[in-house]
Structures are given as structure tokens and as C-alpha cells.
Tab-separated table of C-alpha atoms in Angstrom:
chain	number	residue	atom	x	y	z
A	29	MET	CA	28.341	-8.191	-18.981
A	30	LYS	CA	28.169	-8.037	-15.201
A	31	ARG	CA	25.249	-9.788	-13.511
A	32	PHE	CA	23.624	-8.225	-10.514
A	33	SER	CA	22.939	-10.365	-7.497
A	34	ARG	CA	19.681	-10.288	-5.573
A	35	PRO	CA	19.685	-8.153	-2.445
A	36	GLY	CA	20.358	-9.970	0.794
A	37	PRO	CA	17.491	-10.722	3.182
A	38	LYS	CA	18.237	-7.711	5.373
A	39	VAL	CA	18.121	-5.279	2.423
A	40	ALA	CA	14.990	-6.957	1.058
A	41	ALA	CA	13.284	-6.735	4.457
A	42	VAL	CA	13.946	-3.017	4.697
A	43	ALA	CA	12.720	-2.407	1.145
A	44	VAL	CA	9.448	-4.299	1.567
A	45	ALA	CA	8.770	-2.860	5.004
A	46	ALA	CA	9.215	0.618	3.585
A	47	VAL	CA	6.815	0.002	0.723
A	48	LEU	CA	4.182	-1.663	2.858
A	49	ALA	CA	4.416	1.015	5.517
A	50	ALA	CA	3.970	3.707	2.850
A	51	ASP	CA	7.248	5.173	3.972
A	52	LEU	CA	9.129	5.813	0.744
A	53	GLY	CA	9.034	9.534	0.178
A	54	PRO	CA	7.007	11.214	-2.551
A	55	GLY	CA	5.692	8.558	-4.883
A	56	GLY	CA	4.817	8.506	-8.538
A	57	THR	CA	5.264	11.104	-11.208
A	58	ALA	CA	1.859	12.783	-11.075
A	59	GLN	CA	1.691	16.107	-9.285
A	60	ALA	CA	0.093	16.033	-5.839
A	61	ASP	CA	-2.685	18.404	-6.887
A	62	THR	CA	-4.034	15.805	-9.342
A	63	PHE	CA	-4.811	13.448	-6.462
A	64	ARG	CA	-8.119	13.615	-4.588
A	65	GLN	CA	-8.533	12.173	-1.092
A	66	VAL	CA	-10.820	9.193	-0.648
A	67	THR	CA	-12.747	9.900	2.561
A	68	GLN	CA	-15.489	7.272	2.491
A	69	GLU	CA	-15.085	3.557	3.144
A	70	ASN	CA	-17.621	2.608	0.464
A	71	GLU	CA	-15.648	4.509	-2.201
A	72	PHE	CA	-12.419	2.813	-1.101
A	73	VAL	CA	-14.065	-0.622	-1.201
A	74	GLU	CA	-15.391	0.049	-4.721
A	75	LEU	CA	-11.880	0.973	-5.854
A	76	VAL	CA	-10.085	-2.093	-4.467
A	77	GLN	CA	-12.738	-4.820	-4.713
A	78	GLY	CA	-11.549	-7.585	-7.032
A	79	ARG	CA	-8.375	-5.693	-7.936
A	80	THR	CA	-4.688	-5.943	-7.056
A	81	LEU	CA	-2.598	-3.122	-5.620
A	82	ARG	CA	0.790	-3.155	-7.345
A	83	TYR	CA	4.110	-1.569	-6.521
A	84	PRO	CA	7.423	-2.885	-7.882
A	85	GLY	CA	7.993	-6.188	-6.094
A	86	VAL	CA	4.711	-5.940	-4.169
A	87	ARG	CA	1.247	-7.333	-5.025
A	88	LEU	CA	-1.607	-6.951	-2.525
A	89	LYS	CA	-5.312	-7.720	-2.361
A	90	VAL	CA	-7.419	-5.651	0.031
A	91	THR	CA	-10.816	-7.273	0.581
A	92	PRO	CA	-14.097	-5.599	1.549
A	93	GLN	CA	-14.143	-7.960	4.568
A	94	GLY	CA	-11.095	-6.247	6.072
A	95	GLN	CA	-8.283	-8.582	5.026
A	96	ILE	CA	-4.973	-7.827	3.301
A	97	ALA	CA	-3.032	-10.573	1.525
A	98	GLY	CA	-0.289	-10.765	-1.041
A	99	ARG	CA	3.447	-10.907	-1.490
A	100	GLY	CA	6.337	-8.504	-1.054
A	101	LEU	CA	9.630	-9.509	-2.650
A	102	GLY	CA	8.393	-13.097	-2.670
A	103	ILE	CA	7.461	-13.157	1.018
A	104	PRO	CA	3.815	-13.487	2.116
A	105	VAL	CA	2.105	-10.339	3.356
A	106	THR	CA	-0.954	-10.638	5.596
A	107	GLY	CA	-2.955	-8.168	7.591
A	108	ALA	CA	-6.231	-6.554	8.433
A	109	TRP	CA	-7.719	-3.139	7.822
A	110	GLN	CA	-10.642	-0.973	8.862
A	111	TRP	CA	-11.842	2.502	7.985
A	112	ARG	CA	-11.668	5.082	10.787
A	113	GLY	CA	-12.936	8.595	10.083
A	114	ASN	CA	-11.288	9.526	6.781
A	115	TYR	CA	-8.444	7.018	7.031
A	116	PHE	CA	-7.431	3.509	5.999
A	117	CYS	CA	-6.053	1.906	9.162
A	118	ARG	CA	-4.081	-1.296	8.783
A	119	ASP	CA	-1.961	-3.829	10.664
A	120	LEU	CA	0.518	-5.754	8.501
A	121	TYR	CA	2.858	-8.717	8.695
A	122	TRP	CA	5.604	-9.408	6.168
A	123	GLY	CA	6.346	-13.049	6.771
A	124	GLU	CA	6.828	-13.202	10.550
A	125	ARG	CA	7.780	-9.533	10.814
A	126	ASP	CA	5.133	-7.294	12.423
A	127	LEU	CA	5.059	-3.978	10.553
A	128	GLY	CA	2.651	-2.540	13.099
A	129	PRO	CA	-0.451	-0.399	12.801
A	130	ASN	CA	-0.766	2.799	10.789
A	131	CYS	CA	-3.702	4.977	9.728
A	132	GLN	CA	-3.169	6.412	6.272
A	133	ALA	CA	-4.790	8.962	4.020
A	134	VAL	CA	-5.729	7.458	0.663
A	135	LEU	CA	-5.608	9.662	-2.409
A	136	ARG	CA	-6.690	8.712	-5.906
A	137	ASN	CA	-5.543	9.733	-9.358
A	138	GLY	CA	-7.127	7.486	-11.981
A	139	ASN	CA	-5.884	3.940	-11.341
A	140	THR	CA	-3.262	5.052	-8.827
A	141	LEU	CA	-3.854	5.054	-5.090
A	142	ARG	CA	-1.428	7.011	-2.956
A	143	PHE	CA	-1.209	5.860	0.667
A	144	VAL	CA	0.180	8.579	2.967
A	145	SER	CA	1.253	7.323	6.378
A	146	ASP	CA	0.501	8.931	9.733
A	147	GLN	CA	-2.972	10.219	8.776
A	148	GLY	CA	-1.621	12.024	5.736
A	149	SER	CA	1.336	13.748	7.410
A	150	GLY	CA	3.989	11.105	6.693
A	151	GLN	CA	5.624	9.555	3.683
A	152	SER	CA	3.747	8.124	0.717
A	153	ALA	CA	3.756	5.229	-1.728
A	154	ASP	CA	1.798	4.983	-4.979
A	155	PHE	CA	0.111	1.683	-5.870
A	156	ARG	CA	-1.416	0.920	-9.279
A	157	LEU	CA	-4.844	-0.730	-9.343
A	158	ARG	CA	-4.971	-3.716	-11.736
């Protein structure tokens, strides 16, 4: 039986950056029409408070105080967020790598949050709330 090796650091960096930037292409298996946009900061805070956002290889905590912390492929993720208009706006670092700012639409379907980059016009990634 052939064993698979772990991806090299360059491949891992691209994969985590894509996930954390919500830049993966259509996410999840639920149809888009089952998702409803979260437009209020207080609703978003209620959803994430005390919970972990999970995507394969990524675990993040988003605090009501505006902090983001976790790990992506074993590397620390840190950042800050604020709510602007109807969007979740964040700045992220993956280790020493600056992933930059992005304002994202947040959509909800049960315990899944879909983050859609570029104020809802870009790519998306689905995170499970645990």
C-alpha cells in the first residue's frame, strides 16, 4: 500500500490562504437558495460566540471582541474583524504571511456559515459551526 506524503510548505500555504480568504469556489453541498444572508452584527456574534468555525484542516475562533485566532494546516492564524454595513470585514495572518483585508458576505444554513469574498461577489468557503 502506497503512503501519501504531506504537501510541501508551498502547497500548504496556498491551500490555507485559499480557505482563509474564502477563495475556493462554490462550497458545500447545500444549494445556494437554502442559505440566508446574515446582515446584522449581533446575529453574527450570536452565531459564532463560544463556537469554532471548522473547515478541513482549519479551526478558527471569532470572538465578539473582534479577534480571530486558530490554526490552518498546523500554522497559527491570527487576525481582527469588524462589521461594516452588511459585511464581515477581516484582516488575517497565517503565520507570518499577511492574507490582507477582505469584506465578505456571510450566509447561514443551519450550522454552516458560508463566507463569500469581495462583498458577496467573489468565491466562497463553507465553515461548520461546532
